[in-house]
Amino acid sequence: MRVWLTSPWIPPDWVKAHGLEPCGIWSAPEFQPGAHALAAGVCPFAEAVVRFAENERDGLFVFCTSCDQLRRGSEAVGLSGQARSFLFNIPATRTPAARKLYAAELKRLSSFLVAGGGVAPEPARLLDSLMFREAQSEPKPAPAGNRVLVAIVGVPLDRSHRGLVEAIEAAGAAVVLDGTENGERAQCVGRPAPALGEDAFDTLSRHWFESIVDVFQRPNRPLYEWLEPRLRERRARGILLWCYTGCDLWRAEAQTLRETFGLPVLLLENSGSTGVSQRDLNRVQAFVETLG
Amino acid sequence: MNAAPRQLTLEQWDEHYAQLRAAGLREAAYGGPLRRHVDRERDFRLQELRFDNSPAALRLWNFLLTENERLREARHRGAKLVGTMKDLGTVPVMAYSLPKVLAFYPDGAWWTPCLMECSDKLQQQADAMGIDASFCPVRAMLPAFQNGEHFPRPDLLVCSTGAVCDDFSAIAQRLEHLGYPVFWWEMPRRRAPSPGEAACVLPGNLAAPRFQVECVRSELERVGRALGEVADVDLQDARLAEGIRAANKVRSLLQALRETVYTSSAAPLPAMEMLVAEMLAIHFCSDREEATAVLAELLATARARTEANAAAVDPSAARVYWVNPVADLRAMNLLEDCGGRICGSDFMFSHALDLIPEDMPPLEALALIALADPMVGPAGDRAGRIVRECRAGRAEAVVVSRIPGASHCAREGEIIRRTVHEQLGIPAIELEVPSVCDAMLPTLASRLQALVETVKSGRTR
């Protein structure tokens, strides 16, 4: 059975340890932000998650508290009678209380997964899965040639908007850093190093908690500490900030990104369209020309 | 001088003030004619508002409008200032438990563009700082910090995060990036206890897992240490217990005021004064003892008017429960102009109105209160409380006032309206009130008039 996750910071290892298949919601073909009519102020991404969860009858859904829109979207799903959803409280801080909260949420998620058809994880199997998980190393940038090197950061790039990367390349740029939520920040979470006296669960919890690098953290300095060396080493000359209308957390960072890295930032805001709009294509082209 | 209740314009208040003074009115040190706030502070909006004519209301308005001045004076006298953000009601209780420490909400700058009718240019300055009009009006806080023309820069900034609205969280993070260190503390998203899970009862008829209460308690302990460092005094339990007792005096007065006004058949105080009075709950308008005195005087006025059957609002007005504070105070006058009156309210901090338990360790009591924040849990919980209070206030309609750009308003209004309709069968509308609502007045008035007509036509059936 599939478990649809709305955040990369809910460990897929943990879901697998329950004998279930973790899937990022952005990978679902039917997941199409922009395909639904929106009430005032509702984020297209969050609405798409809600509609997907309401209509999908076979899987389990794990919402998260990393943004207000998803947090409250989970309530809308609950009201529609969908009982196969769970709201995971991802802490915003890195305080000792936040660390305990994260661990407690993993255990609570476990109960939900077992009730939904999973099996209680065996510690030995969990440890094996952690130790032998495929560690994805960070991509080596391809030779740029004459291309303008850019980074893309922001919300997850779902299937319906993958054309954005093609559009960027068609404009003469190369994306050398994918800092979107389902990009390198989460994909390159490595293997954990167990600490003395720690059991497999503690290792999993600690490792994933410490791996969170995202805009919703407070302070969100880890995001900037993650971006800085990569932008520098990969010689990015501009940043495309990809987000949805209603995504206050990312939109508020546009100016800080400019000020911190001294790079031009193009805010690409999807107000509810599938695919890449002509307007966004024009803006990407103009941005790349400016950088060139 | 006991005048019959009336709502006065600023011009009428000029004359009324002279009469009160001639009759021997005695005021606090911050007292004086309301007009001076227009002349000195450029609070031009006062010229468009109507105010209750009681000396208690005069004191309330002067108390509110002199806050920045009083904060500066307090700093000059050696007080430490703590800017508490977002939690609306909990951290100030702790701060005021310490000697020579005052706490205020920089969030309150959200009303500055209203009061100054945008002559402050805070919103334009916020645009230039990267936070545009798609964000909540609390964005005015950012340039207010930078230009220092409104509140003094605090000695410590404390901000709750986690289960909070995105736009405020983003604005506070931008503030930190601009060089204002913030002490962040985690607020978990309140949930119902799972079967078999150790649980705690929270004020406001709520419950939460003991684990979450412990999480908040330990975070407040961290906050307490930070406050103690600022004050150079440990925030020990005995001090905190005393602070809780003093806060509860304010809360008791407010509860009595709300009960007197909201359950009355004819409102003895108007809606705008009630909104401002309730705001005193969250940080005592930077003076806990004076806030107590201000509320006591308001309560005495409300009770005296109720006994005398003296109404500040037409007794036949439609009884409306109001959800969320308005960015433009004028909207409260507008409701009454359209034939409505407030019979209950949820201005986003109902947890600051409940009494803090005094029969348990103080930090645990504060953790219970903090976790009872209506914005921290499901909108369904909030809707449940609204329904109960609607019944108590005999509400005939509900208005959910959307705050422009506020992330929580996208979904919660629908849940609240649906719950109200299902459980009470009364009409509920949503409307959005910007910081200066003049251009929207005809639209807002139409919506409110239609609501009042619906209510009144329902009475005859």
PDB file of N, CA and C in Angstrom, chain B residues 33-109:
ATOM      1  N   PRO B  33      -7.559  65.370  26.277  1.00  0.00           N
ATOM      2  CA  PRO B  33      -8.551  65.306  25.197  1.00  0.00           C
ATOM      3  C   PRO B  33      -8.087  64.355  24.104  1.00  0.00           C
ATOM      4  N   LEU B  34      -9.016  63.658  23.493  1.00  0.00           N
ATOM      5  CA  LEU B  34      -8.660  62.720  22.425  1.00  0.00           C
ATOM      6  C   LEU B  34      -8.031  63.448  21.240  1.00  0.00           C
ATOM      7  N   ARG B  35      -8.439  64.668  21.027  1.00  0.00           N
ATOM      8  CA  ARG B  35      -7.963  65.466  19.895  1.00  0.00           C
ATOM      9  C   ARG B  35      -6.431  65.517  19.831  1.00  0.00           C
ATOM     10  N   ARG B  36      -5.790  65.494  20.981  1.00  0.00           N
ATOM     11  CA  ARG B  36      -4.332  65.680  20.980  1.00  0.00           C
ATOM     12  C   ARG B  36      -3.612  64.534  20.272  1.00  0.00           C
ATOM     13  N   HIS B  37      -4.257  63.372  20.207  1.00  0.00           N
ATOM     14  CA  HIS B  37      -3.626  62.237  19.517  1.00  0.00           C
ATOM     15  C   HIS B  37      -3.599  62.487  18.007  1.00  0.00           C
ATOM     16  N   VAL B  38      -4.557  63.238  17.525  1.00  0.00           N
ATOM     17  CA  VAL B  38      -4.546  63.616  16.103  1.00  0.00           C
ATOM     18  C   VAL B  38      -3.440  64.641  15.882  1.00  0.00           C
ATOM     19  N   ASP B  39      -3.395  65.642  16.756  1.00  0.00           N
ATOM     20  CA  ASP B  39      -2.447  66.745  16.570  1.00  0.00           C
ATOM     21  C   ASP B  39      -1.009  66.286  16.754  1.00  0.00           C
ATOM     22  N   ARG B  40      -0.769  65.462  17.783  1.00  0.00           N
ATOM     23  CA  ARG B  40       0.618  65.106  18.121  1.00  0.00           C
ATOM     24  C   ARG B  40       1.097  63.843  17.411  1.00  0.00           C
ATOM     25  N   GLU B  41       0.235  62.830  17.375  1.00  0.00           N
ATOM     26  CA  GLU B  41       0.661  61.519  16.869  1.00  0.00           C
ATOM     27  C   GLU B  41       0.160  61.234  15.455  1.00  0.00           C
ATOM     28  N   ARG B  42      -0.613  62.179  14.914  1.00  0.00           N
ATOM     29  CA  ARG B  42      -1.173  62.003  13.555  1.00  0.00           C
ATOM     30  C   ARG B  42      -2.089  60.786  13.478  1.00  0.00           C
ATOM     31  N   ASP B  43      -2.818  60.512  14.534  1.00  0.00           N
ATOM     32  CA  ASP B  43      -3.815  59.427  14.509  1.00  0.00           C
ATOM     33  C   ASP B  43      -5.089  59.950  13.855  1.00  0.00           C
ATOM     34  N   PHE B  44      -4.993  60.228  12.563  1.00  0.00           N
ATOM     35  CA  PHE B  44      -6.072  60.902  11.839  1.00  0.00           C
ATOM     36  C   PHE B  44      -7.378  60.105  11.848  1.00  0.00           C
ATOM     37  N   ARG B  45      -7.261  58.777  11.994  1.00  0.00           N
ATOM     38  CA  ARG B  45      -8.458  57.927  11.916  1.00  0.00           C
ATOM     39  C   ARG B  45      -9.475  58.295  12.985  1.00  0.00           C
ATOM     40  N   LEU B  46      -9.006  58.871  14.071  1.00  0.00           N
ATOM     41  CA  LEU B  46      -9.925  59.225  15.147  1.00  0.00           C
ATOM     42  C   LEU B  46     -10.999  60.189  14.646  1.00  0.00           C
ATOM     43  N   GLN B  47     -10.682  60.914  13.588  1.00  0.00           N
ATOM     44  CA  GLN B  47     -11.642  61.889  13.044  1.00  0.00           C
ATOM     45  C   GLN B  47     -12.795  61.195  12.326  1.00  0.00           C
ATOM     46  N   GLU B  48     -12.640  59.922  12.031  1.00  0.00           N
ATOM     47  CA  GLU B  48     -13.682  59.181  11.318  1.00  0.00           C
ATOM     48  C   GLU B  48     -14.441  58.229  12.236  1.00  0.00           C
ATOM     49  N   LEU B  49     -13.998  58.128  13.477  1.00  0.00           N
ATOM     50  CA  LEU B  49     -14.617  57.147  14.375  1.00  0.00           C
ATOM     51  C   LEU B  49     -15.639  57.821  15.289  1.00  0.00           C
ATOM     52  N   ARG B  50     -16.479  56.985  15.879  1.00  0.00           N
ATOM     53  CA  ARG B  50     -17.399  57.462  16.908  1.00  0.00           C
ATOM     54  C   ARG B  50     -17.096  56.711  18.192  1.00  0.00           C
ATOM     55  N   PHE B  51     -17.047  57.457  19.278  1.00  0.00           N
ATOM     56  CA  PHE B  51     -16.595  56.904  20.554  1.00  0.00           C
ATOM     57  C   PHE B  51     -17.710  56.980  21.585  1.00  0.00           C
ATOM     58  N   ASP B  52     -17.678  56.027  22.499  1.00  0.00           N
ATOM     59  CA  ASP B  52     -18.622  56.093  23.611  1.00  0.00           C
ATOM     60  C   ASP B  52     -18.331  57.357  24.432  1.00  0.00           C
ATOM     61  N   ASN B  53     -19.360  57.936  25.022  1.00  0.00           N
ATOM     62  CA  ASN B  53     -19.196  59.230  25.693  1.00  0.00           C
ATOM     63  C   ASN B  53     -18.853  59.128  27.180  1.00  0.00           C
ATOM     64  N   SER B  54     -18.556  57.927  27.674  1.00  0.00           N
ATOM     65  CA  SER B  54     -18.286  57.786  29.119  1.00  0.00           C
ATOM     66  C   SER B  54     -16.847  58.161  29.456  1.00  0.00           C
ATOM     67  N   PRO B  55     -16.615  58.656  30.678  1.00  0.00           N
ATOM     68  CA  PRO B  55     -15.235  58.887  31.136  1.00  0.00           C
ATOM     69  C   PRO B  55     -14.407  57.599  31.090  1.00  0.00           C
ATOM     70  N   ALA B  56     -15.063  56.464  31.304  1.00  0.00           N
ATOM     71  CA  ALA B  56     -14.343  55.189  31.245  1.00  0.00           C
ATOM     72  C   ALA B  56     -13.808  54.935  29.843  1.00  0.00           C
ATOM     73  N   ALA B  57     -14.601  55.267  28.836  1.00  0.00           N
ATOM     74  CA  ALA B  57     -14.159  55.086  27.450  1.00  0.00           C
ATOM     75  C   ALA B  57     -13.016  56.050  27.130  1.00  0.00           C
ATOM     76  N   LEU B  58     -13.110  57.286  27.625  1.00  0.00           N
ATOM     77  CA  LEU B  58     -12.036  58.268  27.422  1.00  0.00           C
ATOM     78  C   LEU B  58     -10.726  57.722  27.980  1.00  0.00           C
ATOM     79  N   ARG B  59     -10.829  57.171  29.183  1.00  0.00           N
ATOM     80  CA  ARG B  59      -9.631  56.612  29.831  1.00  0.00           C
ATOM     81  C   ARG B  59      -9.070  55.444  28.995  1.00  0.00           C
ATOM     82  N   LEU B  60      -9.964  54.584  28.508  1.00  0.00           N
ATOM     83  CA  LEU B  60      -9.551  53.439  27.693  1.00  0.00           C
ATOM     84  C   LEU B  60      -8.791  53.904  26.445  1.00  0.00           C
ATOM     85  N   TRP B  61      -9.362  54.873  25.743  1.00  0.00           N
ATOM     86  CA  TRP B  61      -8.723  55.351  24.512  1.00  0.00           C
ATOM     87  C   TRP B  61      -7.395  56.038  24.792  1.00  0.00           C
ATOM     88  N   ASN B  62      -7.353  56.843  25.823  1.00  0.00           N
ATOM     89  CA  ASN B  62      -6.087  57.493  26.163  1.00  0.00           C
ATOM     90  C   ASN B  62      -5.043  56.466  26.564  1.00  0.00           C
ATOM     91  N   PHE B  63      -5.484  55.428  27.251  1.00  0.00           N
ATOM     92  CA  PHE B  63      -4.567  54.363  27.673  1.00  0.00           C
ATOM     93  C   PHE B  63      -3.972  53.681  26.444  1.00  0.00           C
ATOM     94  N   LEU B  64      -4.849  53.352  25.493  1.00  0.00           N
ATOM     95  CA  LEU B  64      -4.391  52.676  24.279  1.00  0.00           C
ATOM     96  C   LEU B  64      -3.454  53.576  23.466  1.00  0.00           C
ATOM     97  N   LEU B  65      -3.877  54.817  23.261  1.00  0.00           N
ATOM     98  CA  LEU B  65      -3.177  55.686  22.310  1.00  0.00           C
ATOM     99  C   LEU B  65      -1.894  56.286  22.872  1.00  0.00           C
ATOM    100  N   THR B  66      -1.658  56.118  24.171  1.00  0.00           N
ATOM    101  CA  THR B  66      -0.407  56.624  24.755  1.00  0.00           C
ATOM    102  C   THR B  66       0.587  55.501  25.013  1.00  0.00           C
ATOM    103  N   GLU B  67       0.325  54.318  24.491  1.00  0.00           N
ATOM    104  CA  GLU B  67       1.181  53.182  24.849  1.00  0.00           C
ATOM    105  C   GLU B  67       2.633  53.401  24.445  1.00  0.00           C
ATOM    106  N   ASN B  68       2.864  53.843  23.221  1.00  0.00           N
ATOM    107  CA  ASN B  68       4.253  54.007  22.775  1.00  0.00           C
ATOM    108  C   ASN B  68       4.981  55.035  23.642  1.00  0.00           C
ATOM    109  N   GLU B  69       4.277  56.106  23.946  1.00  0.00           N
ATOM    110  CA  GLU B  69       4.855  57.159  24.801  1.00  0.00           C
ATOM    111  C   GLU B  69       5.192  56.592  26.182  1.00  0.00           C
ATOM    112  N   ARG B  70       4.284  55.806  26.722  1.00  0.00           N
ATOM    113  CA  ARG B  70       4.507  55.228  28.050  1.00  0.00           C
ATOM    114  C   ARG B  70       5.664  54.228  28.025  1.00  0.00           C
ATOM    115  N   LEU B  71       5.808  53.503  26.940  1.00  0.00           N
ATOM    116  CA  LEU B  71       6.932  52.565  26.833  1.00  0.00           C
ATOM    117  C   LEU B  71       8.257  53.336  26.828  1.00  0.00           C
ATOM    118  N   ARG B  72       8.285  54.441  26.097  1.00  0.00           N
ATOM    119  CA  ARG B  72       9.521  55.224  26.056  1.00  0.00           C
ATOM    120  C   ARG B  72       9.842  55.792  27.435  1.00  0.00           C
ATOM    121  N   GLU B  73       8.812  56.258  28.123  1.00  0.00           N
ATOM    122  CA  GLU B  73       9.026  56.796  29.475  1.00  0.00           C
ATOM    123  C   GLU B  73       9.531  55.693  30.406  1.00  0.00           C
ATOM    124  N   ALA B  74       8.962  54.509  30.260  1.00  0.00           N
ATOM    125  CA  ALA B  74       9.370  53.396  31.131  1.00  0.00           C
ATOM    126  C   ALA B  74      10.836  53.050  30.883  1.00  0.00           C
ATOM    127  N   ARG B  75      11.222  53.049  29.622  1.00  0.00           N
ATOM    128  CA  ARG B  75      12.630  52.757  29.309  1.00  0.00           C
ATOM    129  C   ARG B  75      13.526  53.814  29.938  1.00  0.00           C
ATOM    130  N   HIS B  76      13.080  55.060  29.852  1.00  0.00           N
ATOM    131  CA  HIS B  76      13.846  56.174  30.406  1.00  0.00           C
ATOM    132  C   HIS B  76      14.029  56.013  31.914  1.00  0.00           C
ATOM    133  N   ARG B  77      13.028  55.374  32.538  1.00  0.00           N
ATOM    134  CA  ARG B  77      13.101  55.145  33.991  1.00  0.00           C
ATOM    135  C   ARG B  77      13.883  53.880  34.326  1.00  0.00           C
ATOM    136  N   GLY B  78      14.389  53.196  33.319  1.00  0.00           N
ATOM    137  CA  GLY B  78      15.231  52.029  33.571  1.00  0.00           C
ATOM    138  C   GLY B  78      14.547  50.693  33.406  1.00  0.00           C
ATOM    139  N   ALA B  79      13.319  50.675  32.903  1.00  0.00           N
ATOM    140  CA  ALA B  79      12.632  49.394  32.707  1.00  0.00           C
ATOM    141  C   ALA B  79      13.201  48.674  31.495  1.00  0.00           C
ATOM    142  N   LYS B  80      13.145  47.351  31.528  1.00  0.00           N
ATOM    143  CA  LYS B  80      13.521  46.549  30.377  1.00  0.00           C
ATOM    144  C   LYS B  80      12.259  46.252  29.578  1.00  0.00           C
ATOM    145  N   LEU B  81      12.381  46.301  28.266  1.00  0.00           N
ATOM    146  CA  LEU B  81      11.217  46.084  27.404  1.00  0.00           C
ATOM    147  C   LEU B  81      11.367  44.772  26.648  1.00  0.00           C
ATOM    148  N   VAL B  82      10.334  43.968  26.719  1.00  0.00           N
ATOM    149  CA  VAL B  82      10.324  42.685  26.011  1.00  0.00           C
ATOM    150  C   VAL B  82       9.256  42.749  24.932  1.00  0.00           C
ATOM    151  N   GLY B  83       9.663  42.530  23.712  1.00  0.00           N
ATOM    152  CA  GLY B  83       8.709  42.453  22.608  1.00  0.00           C
ATOM    153  C   GLY B  83       8.284  41.001  22.447  1.00  0.00           C
ATOM    154  N   THR B  84       7.054  40.696  22.797  1.00  0.00           N
ATOM    155  CA  THR B  84       6.580  39.317  22.662  1.00  0.00           C
ATOM    156  C   THR B  84       5.743  39.238  21.396  1.00  0.00           C
ATOM    157  N   MET B  85       5.960  38.207  20.639  1.00  0.00           N
ATOM    158  CA  MET B  85       5.281  38.123  19.343  1.00  0.00           C
ATOM    159  C   MET B  85       4.527  36.819  19.224  1.00  0.00           C
ATOM    160  N   LYS B  86       3.341  36.934  18.707  1.00  0.00           N
ATOM    161  CA  LYS B  86       2.493  35.837  18.239  1.00  0.00           C
ATOM    162  C   LYS B  86       1.691  35.078  19.273  1.00  0.00           C
ATOM    163  N   ASP B  87       2.233  34.798  20.456  1.00  0.00           N
ATOM    164  CA  ASP B  87       1.508  33.880  21.339  1.00  0.00           C
ATOM    165  C   ASP B  87       0.268  34.502  21.963  1.00  0.00           C
ATOM    166  N   LEU B  88       0.188  35.844  21.921  1.00  0.00           N
ATOM    167  CA  LEU B  88      -1.015  36.565  22.346  1.00  0.00           C
ATOM    168  C   LEU B  88      -1.538  36.174  23.740  1.00  0.00           C
ATOM    169  N   GLY B  89      -0.724  36.480  24.763  1.00  0.00           N
ATOM    170  CA  GLY B  89      -1.297  36.405  26.100  1.00  0.00           C
ATOM    171  C   GLY B  89      -0.519  35.634  27.130  1.00  0.00           C
ATOM    172  N   THR B  90       0.428  34.803  26.739  1.00  0.00           N
ATOM    173  CA  THR B  90       1.100  33.950  27.718  1.00  0.00           C
ATOM    174  C   THR B  90       2.427  34.539  28.197  1.00  0.00           C
ATOM    175  N   VAL B  91       3.314  34.862  27.295  1.00  0.00           N
ATOM    176  CA  VAL B  91       4.637  35.351  27.697  1.00  0.00           C
ATOM    177  C   VAL B  91       4.557  36.656  28.488  1.00  0.00           C
ATOM    178  N   PRO B  92       3.653  37.587  28.170  1.00  0.00           N
ATOM    179  CA  PRO B  92       3.562  38.794  28.991  1.00  0.00           C
ATOM    180  C   PRO B  92       3.247  38.492  30.457  1.00  0.00           C
ATOM    181  N   VAL B  93       2.474  37.461  30.732  1.00  0.00           N
ATOM    182  CA  VAL B  93       2.198  37.112  32.128  1.00  0.00           C
ATOM    183  C   VAL B  93       3.515  36.829  32.838  1.00  0.00           C
ATOM    184  N   MET B  94       4.419  36.154  32.145  1.00  0.00           N
ATOM    185  CA  MET B  94       5.729  35.838  32.712  1.00  0.00           C
ATOM    186  C   MET B  94       6.563  37.105  32.859  1.00  0.00           C
ATOM    187  N   ALA B  95       6.580  37.922  31.818  1.00  0.00           N
ATOM    188  CA  ALA B  95       7.417  39.122  31.839  1.00  0.00           C
ATOM    189  C   ALA B  95       7.005  40.066  32.959  1.00  0.00           C
ATOM    190  N   TYR B  96       5.699  40.252  33.130  1.00  0.00           N
ATOM    191  CA  TYR B  96       5.219  41.181  34.146  1.00  0.00           C
ATOM    192  C   TYR B  96       5.416  40.646  35.563  1.00  0.00           C
ATOM    193  N   SER B  97       5.816  39.384  35.673  1.00  0.00           N
ATOM    194  CA  SER B  97       6.101  38.824  36.996  1.00  0.00           C
ATOM    195  C   SER B  97       7.466  39.269  37.495  1.00  0.00           C
ATOM    196  N   LEU B  98       8.242  39.870  36.595  1.00  0.00           N
ATOM    197  CA  LEU B  98       9.593  40.304  36.953  1.00  0.00           C
ATOM    198  C   LEU B  98       9.595  41.800  37.248  1.00  0.00           C
ATOM    199  N   PRO B  99      10.453  42.241  38.160  1.00  0.00           N
ATOM    200  CA  PRO B  99      10.497  43.671  38.473  1.00  0.00           C
ATOM    201  C   PRO B  99      11.087  44.466  37.312  1.00  0.00           C
ATOM    202  N   LYS B 100      10.508  45.608  37.052  1.00  0.00           N
ATOM    203  CA  LYS B 100      11.004  46.559  36.052  1.00  0.00           C
ATOM    204  C   LYS B 100      11.116  45.936  34.654  1.00  0.00           C
ATOM    205  N   VAL B 101      10.177  45.079  34.341  1.00  0.00           N
ATOM    206  CA  VAL B 101      10.099  44.521  32.987  1.00  0.00           C
ATOM    207  C   VAL B 101       8.701  44.768  32.456  1.00  0.00           C
ATOM    208  N   LEU B 102       8.632  45.311  31.250  1.00  0.00           N
ATOM    209  CA  LEU B 102       7.345  45.479  30.578  1.00  0.00           C
ATOM    210  C   LEU B 102       7.375  44.660  29.294  1.00  0.00           C
ATOM    211  N   ALA B 103       6.227  44.143  28.921  1.00  0.00           N
ATOM    212  CA  ALA B 103       6.117  43.401  27.668  1.00  0.00           C
ATOM    213  C   ALA B 103       5.050  44.047  26.803  1.00  0.00           C
ATOM    214  N   PHE B 104       5.302  44.065  25.512  1.00  0.00           N
ATOM    215  CA  PHE B 104       4.300  44.561  24.585  1.00  0.00           C
ATOM    216  C   PHE B 104       4.374  43.747  23.306  1.00  0.00           C
ATOM    217  N   TYR B 105       3.344  43.872  22.486  1.00  0.00           N
ATOM    218  CA  TYR B 105       3.304  43.150  21.219  1.00  0.00           C
ATOM    219  C   TYR B 105       3.636  44.085  20.069  1.00  0.00           C
ATOM    220  N   PRO B 106       4.814  43.919  19.471  1.00  0.00           N
ATOM    221  CA  PRO B 106       5.105  44.671  18.247  1.00  0.00           C
ATOM    222  C   PRO B 106       4.070  44.379  17.159  1.00  0.00           C
ATOM    223  N   ASP B 107       3.421  43.201  17.267  1.00  0.00           N
ATOM    224  CA  ASP B 107       2.341  42.861  16.334  1.00  0.00           C
ATOM    225  C   ASP B 107       1.288  43.964  16.302  1.00  0.00           C
ATOM    226  N   GLY B 108       1.157  44.668  17.447  1.00  0.00           N
ATOM    227  CA  GLY B 108       0.129  45.703  17.542  1.00  0.00           C
ATOM    228  C   GLY B 108       0.324  46.827  16.542  1.00  0.00           C
ATOM    229  N   ALA B 109       1.517  46.897  15.953  1.00  0.00           N
ATOM    230  CA  ALA B 109       1.753  47.922  14.927  1.00  0.00           C
ATOM    231  C   ALA B 109       0.839  47.737  13.725  1.00  0.00           C
TER     232      ALA B 109
END
